[in-house]
Structures are given as structure tokens and as C-alpha cells.
Coordinates of C-alpha atoms and ligand atoms in Angstrom, one line a residue:
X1 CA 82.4 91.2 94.2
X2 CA 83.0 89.8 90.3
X3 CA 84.5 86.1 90.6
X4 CA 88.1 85.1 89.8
X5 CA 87.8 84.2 86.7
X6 CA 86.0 87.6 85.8
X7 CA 88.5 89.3 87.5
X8 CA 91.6 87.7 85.9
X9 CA 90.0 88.7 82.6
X10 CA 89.3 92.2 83.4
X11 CA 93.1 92.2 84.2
X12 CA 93.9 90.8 80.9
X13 CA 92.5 93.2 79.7
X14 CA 93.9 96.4 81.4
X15 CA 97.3 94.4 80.6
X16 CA 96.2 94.2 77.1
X17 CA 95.8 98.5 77.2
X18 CA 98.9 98.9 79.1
X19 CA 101.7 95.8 77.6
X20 CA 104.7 98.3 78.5
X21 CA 103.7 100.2 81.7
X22 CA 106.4 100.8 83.9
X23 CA 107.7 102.5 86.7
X24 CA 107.7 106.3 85.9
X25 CA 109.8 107.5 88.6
X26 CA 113.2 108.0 87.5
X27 CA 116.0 106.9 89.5
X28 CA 119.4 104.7 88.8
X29 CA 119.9 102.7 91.7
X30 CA 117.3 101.2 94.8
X31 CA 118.7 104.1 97.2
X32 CA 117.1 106.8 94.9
X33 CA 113.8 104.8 94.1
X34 CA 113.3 104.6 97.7
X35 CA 113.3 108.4 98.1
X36 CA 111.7 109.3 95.4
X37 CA 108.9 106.6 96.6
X38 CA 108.8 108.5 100.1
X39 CA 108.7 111.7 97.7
X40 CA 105.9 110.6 95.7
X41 CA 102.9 110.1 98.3
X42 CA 100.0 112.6 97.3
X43 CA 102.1 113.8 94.7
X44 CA 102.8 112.9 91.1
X45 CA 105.7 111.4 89.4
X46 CA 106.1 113.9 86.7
X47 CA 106.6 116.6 89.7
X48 CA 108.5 113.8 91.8
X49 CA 110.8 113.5 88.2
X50 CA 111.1 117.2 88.4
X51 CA 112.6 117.4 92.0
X52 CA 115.3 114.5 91.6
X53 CA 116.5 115.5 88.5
X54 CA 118.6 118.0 90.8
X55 CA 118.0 116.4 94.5
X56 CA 119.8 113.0 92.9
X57 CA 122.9 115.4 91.7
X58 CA 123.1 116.7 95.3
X59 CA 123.0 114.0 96.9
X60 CA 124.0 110.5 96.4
X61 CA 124.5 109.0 99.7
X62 CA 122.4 108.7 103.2
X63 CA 125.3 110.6 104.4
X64 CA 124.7 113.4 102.0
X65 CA 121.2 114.0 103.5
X66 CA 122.3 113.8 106.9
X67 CA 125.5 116.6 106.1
X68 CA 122.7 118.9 105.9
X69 CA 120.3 121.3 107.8
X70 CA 116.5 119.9 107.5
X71 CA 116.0 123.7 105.9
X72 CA 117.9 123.1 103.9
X73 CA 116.5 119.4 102.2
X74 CA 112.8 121.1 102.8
X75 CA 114.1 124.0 100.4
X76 CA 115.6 121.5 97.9
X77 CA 112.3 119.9 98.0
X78 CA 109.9 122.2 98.2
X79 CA 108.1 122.4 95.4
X80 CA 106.6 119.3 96.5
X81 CA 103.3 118.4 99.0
X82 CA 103.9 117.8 102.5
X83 CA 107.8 118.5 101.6
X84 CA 108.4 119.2 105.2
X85 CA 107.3 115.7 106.7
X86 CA 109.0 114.0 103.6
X87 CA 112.3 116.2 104.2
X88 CA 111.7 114.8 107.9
X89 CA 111.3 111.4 106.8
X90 CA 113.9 111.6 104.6
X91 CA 116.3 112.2 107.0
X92 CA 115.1 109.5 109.3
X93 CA 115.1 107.1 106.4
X94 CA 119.2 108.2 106.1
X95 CA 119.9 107.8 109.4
X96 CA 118.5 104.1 110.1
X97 CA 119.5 103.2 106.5
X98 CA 122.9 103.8 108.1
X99 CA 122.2 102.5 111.7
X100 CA 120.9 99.7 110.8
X101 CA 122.2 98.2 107.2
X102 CA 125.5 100.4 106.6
X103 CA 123.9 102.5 104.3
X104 CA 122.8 100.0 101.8
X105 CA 119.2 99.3 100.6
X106 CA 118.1 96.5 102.6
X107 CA 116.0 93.6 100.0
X108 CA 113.8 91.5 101.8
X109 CA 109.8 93.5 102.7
X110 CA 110.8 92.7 107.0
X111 CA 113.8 94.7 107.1
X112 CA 112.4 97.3 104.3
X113 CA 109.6 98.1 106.8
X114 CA 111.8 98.2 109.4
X115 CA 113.1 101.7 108.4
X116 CA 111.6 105.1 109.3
X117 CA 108.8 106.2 107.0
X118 CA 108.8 102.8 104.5
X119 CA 104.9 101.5 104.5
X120 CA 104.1 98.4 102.8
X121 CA 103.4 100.3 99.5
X122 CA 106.8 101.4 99.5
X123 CA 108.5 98.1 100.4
X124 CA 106.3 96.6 97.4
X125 CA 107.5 99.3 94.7
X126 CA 111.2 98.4 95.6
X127 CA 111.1 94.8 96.4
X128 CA 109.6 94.7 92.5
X129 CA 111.3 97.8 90.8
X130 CA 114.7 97.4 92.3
X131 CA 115.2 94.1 93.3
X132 CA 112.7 92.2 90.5
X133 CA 110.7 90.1 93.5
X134 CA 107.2 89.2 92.3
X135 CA 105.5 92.5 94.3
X136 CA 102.0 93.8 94.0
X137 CA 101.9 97.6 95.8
X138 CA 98.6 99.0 96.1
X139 CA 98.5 102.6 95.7
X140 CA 96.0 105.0 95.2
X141 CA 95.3 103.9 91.9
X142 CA 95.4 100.1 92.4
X143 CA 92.8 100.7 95.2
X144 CA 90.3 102.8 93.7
X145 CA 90.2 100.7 90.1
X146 CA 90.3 97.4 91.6
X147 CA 86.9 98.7 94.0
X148 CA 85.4 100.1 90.9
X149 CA 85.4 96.9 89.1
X150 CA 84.1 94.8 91.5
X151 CA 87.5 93.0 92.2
X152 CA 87.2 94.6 95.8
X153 CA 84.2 95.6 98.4
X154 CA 84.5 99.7 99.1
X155 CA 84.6 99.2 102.4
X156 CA 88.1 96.4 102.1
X157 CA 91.5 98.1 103.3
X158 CA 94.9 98.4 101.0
X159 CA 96.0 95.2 102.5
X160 CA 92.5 93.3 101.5
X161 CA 93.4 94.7 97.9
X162 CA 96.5 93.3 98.2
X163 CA 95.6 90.0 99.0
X164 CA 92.8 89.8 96.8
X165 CA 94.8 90.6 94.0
X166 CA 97.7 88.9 94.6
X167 CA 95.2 85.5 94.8
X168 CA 93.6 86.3 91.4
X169 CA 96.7 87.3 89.4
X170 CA 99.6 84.9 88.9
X171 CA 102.7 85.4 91.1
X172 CA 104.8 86.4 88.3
X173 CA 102.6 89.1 87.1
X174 CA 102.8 90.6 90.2
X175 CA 105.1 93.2 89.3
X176 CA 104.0 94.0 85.7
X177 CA 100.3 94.0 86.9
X178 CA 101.1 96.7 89.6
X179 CA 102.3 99.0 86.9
X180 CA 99.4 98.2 84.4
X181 CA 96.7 99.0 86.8
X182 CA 98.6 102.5 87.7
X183 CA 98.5 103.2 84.1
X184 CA 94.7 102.2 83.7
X185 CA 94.0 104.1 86.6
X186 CA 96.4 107.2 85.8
X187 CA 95.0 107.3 82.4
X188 CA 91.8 105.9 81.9
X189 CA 90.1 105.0 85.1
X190 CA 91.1 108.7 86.3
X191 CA 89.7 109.8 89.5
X192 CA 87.6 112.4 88.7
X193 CA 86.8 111.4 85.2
X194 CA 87.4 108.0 84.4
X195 CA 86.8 107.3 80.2
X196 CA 83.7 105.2 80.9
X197 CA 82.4 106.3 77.3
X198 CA 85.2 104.2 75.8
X199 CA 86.2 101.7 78.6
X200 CA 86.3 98.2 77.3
X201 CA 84.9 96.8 80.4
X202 CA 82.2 98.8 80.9
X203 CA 79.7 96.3 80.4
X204 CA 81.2 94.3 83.4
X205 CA 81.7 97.4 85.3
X206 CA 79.4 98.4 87.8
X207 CA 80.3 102.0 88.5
X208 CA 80.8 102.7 85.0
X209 CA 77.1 101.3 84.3
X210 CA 76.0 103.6 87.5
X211 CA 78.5 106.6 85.9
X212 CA 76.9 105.9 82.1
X213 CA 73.2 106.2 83.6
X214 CA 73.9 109.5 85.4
X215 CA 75.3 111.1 83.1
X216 CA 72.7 110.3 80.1
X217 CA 70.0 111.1 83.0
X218 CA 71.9 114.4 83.3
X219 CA 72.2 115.1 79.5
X220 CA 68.2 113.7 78.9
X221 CA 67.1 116.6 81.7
X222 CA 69.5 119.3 80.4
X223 CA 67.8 118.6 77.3
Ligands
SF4_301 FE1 86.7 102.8 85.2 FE2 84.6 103.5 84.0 FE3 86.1 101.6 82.9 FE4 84.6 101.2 85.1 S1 83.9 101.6 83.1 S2 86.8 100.6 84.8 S3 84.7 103.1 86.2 S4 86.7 103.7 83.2

């Protein structure tokens, strides 16, 4: 693993790339980040974007979800991976939302996690995007750039990630850091294809240097 100081610099500079990332789900108040959170697993937020701009219309309240048949929310929501768990969860979400906090967002990460179907990642997006707490969710992105560079062993789970990051990067960069390393992951340190060619760090980047050699290995035999 790179030090802490290496680290914080390789951060710097993926902050440098990204000054205004953001949270690209769209949503006006923590209810509706929440959902489209629980929407947004496995899925992306342009799609997510796609689905709310009419699910938000529809419905406004836990109550709302709850008035209808589960066909019916899967249908609204289709369009979307695993929509029938998420319509499920969904519903659940509603129901202790209600139960539990009379309908109303709850803002600390305890009783977050408390409800049906909120993870850690989730509690972390909406602790930071709706309620501005220093927050560092690891998603799929997070995790797989933060291994790449060396800021995390392969083998470390989300909440290793978590706590290694959150130890190298200053509490109140928390938030904007978590949206920066979405962006460098969504689009530069892409999944399939990350932009090693013209990554800034790839001299301090291990699986860029590994990427870099196949590929002129791969060039030098198809020559
Ligand atoms: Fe990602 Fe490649 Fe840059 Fe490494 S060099 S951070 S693998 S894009």
C-alpha cells in the first residue's frame, strides 16, 4: 500500500480533475435522495434521473408508496435493474420511515441504518448530500480506484476503504472527496477502460504501470 502522504497527494490530485463533482442524482429534499440512493445500486444515475423525473411527481410521501399495489411501484420502476427488490425495499423503507420516525428522514448514520434496505453506503450519501455531515460513502467507484492506486490492499472490504480513507483525507473533505473519486472513477479510472494513457498518476500507479505494459506488449506482438 502507497503511504499517507502519497496517498493524500494522489487525492489532490483527483480533486484537482474534479473541483466541482457533485451528487448527480437529482432529488429536492433527503426523502427523495434516499430512494433514489436505494434506486441507484448496480444502476446508473443518468437512468436513476430518468425514473424520478416521473416516480418524484407520483409520489411525494412514504404514504404515497404504501397507497399502492407493489405491481404497481415495480411497473413505475421498471426500467430499472433489480426493480422488483428495490420496488420491495422501497416499500419497506416507507413503512418503517413511518413506523419508526413519523415519516421524516431520520439524520444521524444509527437510526439511518436502522431502516429497511439503508446500508452504510446509503446512510453516508445522505448524512453528507442531505444533511452536510462530513461523510465518506464507498461505492463501487470509491472501492475499485482507491485498490488501484495502492491506497487499499484487493483483498480489504468497503468498510477497510472507508476507514482508510477517511484517516488519510481531512474530515472536512469527506464529503467533496466522495464525489471527486466517483467522478475520477466514473470518468477516467472507468471499469473496463480506465484512461491510463493520459492519467496523471500513472507513474505512481501500479495497475496503470501493469495496464501500460500489457497493452504495449499486446501492440509490440500484433505488430
Ligand atoms: Fe486508474 Fe490507470 Fe490512472 Fe491508475 S493509471 S488511476 S488505473 S486511470
Amino acid at each position: 500500500m502507497v503511504s499517507k502522504k502519497k496517498a493524500l497527494e494522489m487525492i489532490d490530485v483527483i480533486a484537482d480533475m474534479f473541483p466541482d463533482a457533485e451528487c448527480e442524482l437529482k432529488h429536492d429534499n433527503p426523502f427523495e435522495l434516499t430512494i433514489a440512493v436505494l434506486l441507484s445500486a448496480q444502476c446508473t444515475d443518468n437512468l436513476v434521473n430518468k425514473v424520478t423525473r416521473s416516480l418524484f411527481k407520483k409520489y411525494k410521501t412514504p404514504e404515497d408508496y404504501l397507497k399502492v399495489d407493489i405491481e404497481e411501484l415495480q411497473n413505475d420502476i421498471k426500467s430499472i435493474g433489480l426493480y422488483r427488490n428495490k420496488a420491495k425495499n422501497i416499500k419497506k423503507l416507507c413503512q418503517s420511515l413511518l413506523d419508526q420516525y413519523g415519516g421524516q428522514v431520520p439524520h444521524t448514520h444509527k437510526d439511518l441504518e436502522s431502516l429497511s434496505g439503508v446500508g452504510r453506503k446509503t446512510a453516508n450519501v445522505v448524512m453528507s448530500v442531505a444533511f452536510d455531515e462530513p461523510s465518506l460513502a464507498v461505492d463501487t467507484h470509491v472501492e475499485r480506484v482507491s485498490k488501484r492506486l495502492g491506497i487499499n490492499k484487493w483483498k480489504d472490504n468497503v468498510k477497510q476503504v472507508e476507514e482508510r480513507l477517511c484517516d488519510i483525507i481531512p474530515k472536512e473533505r469527506w464529503s467533496k472527496s466522495h464525489h471527486q473519486l466517483i467522478f475520477f472513477g466514473r470518468y477516467h479510472c472507468i471499469a473496463r477502460k480506465p484512461k491510463c494513457d493520459i492519467c496523471p498518476l500513472l507513474e505512481d500507479c501500479r495497475e496503470g504501470q501493469k495496464r501500460m505494459k500489457a497493452m504495449k506488449k499486446e501492440v509490440g506482438t500484433n505488430d
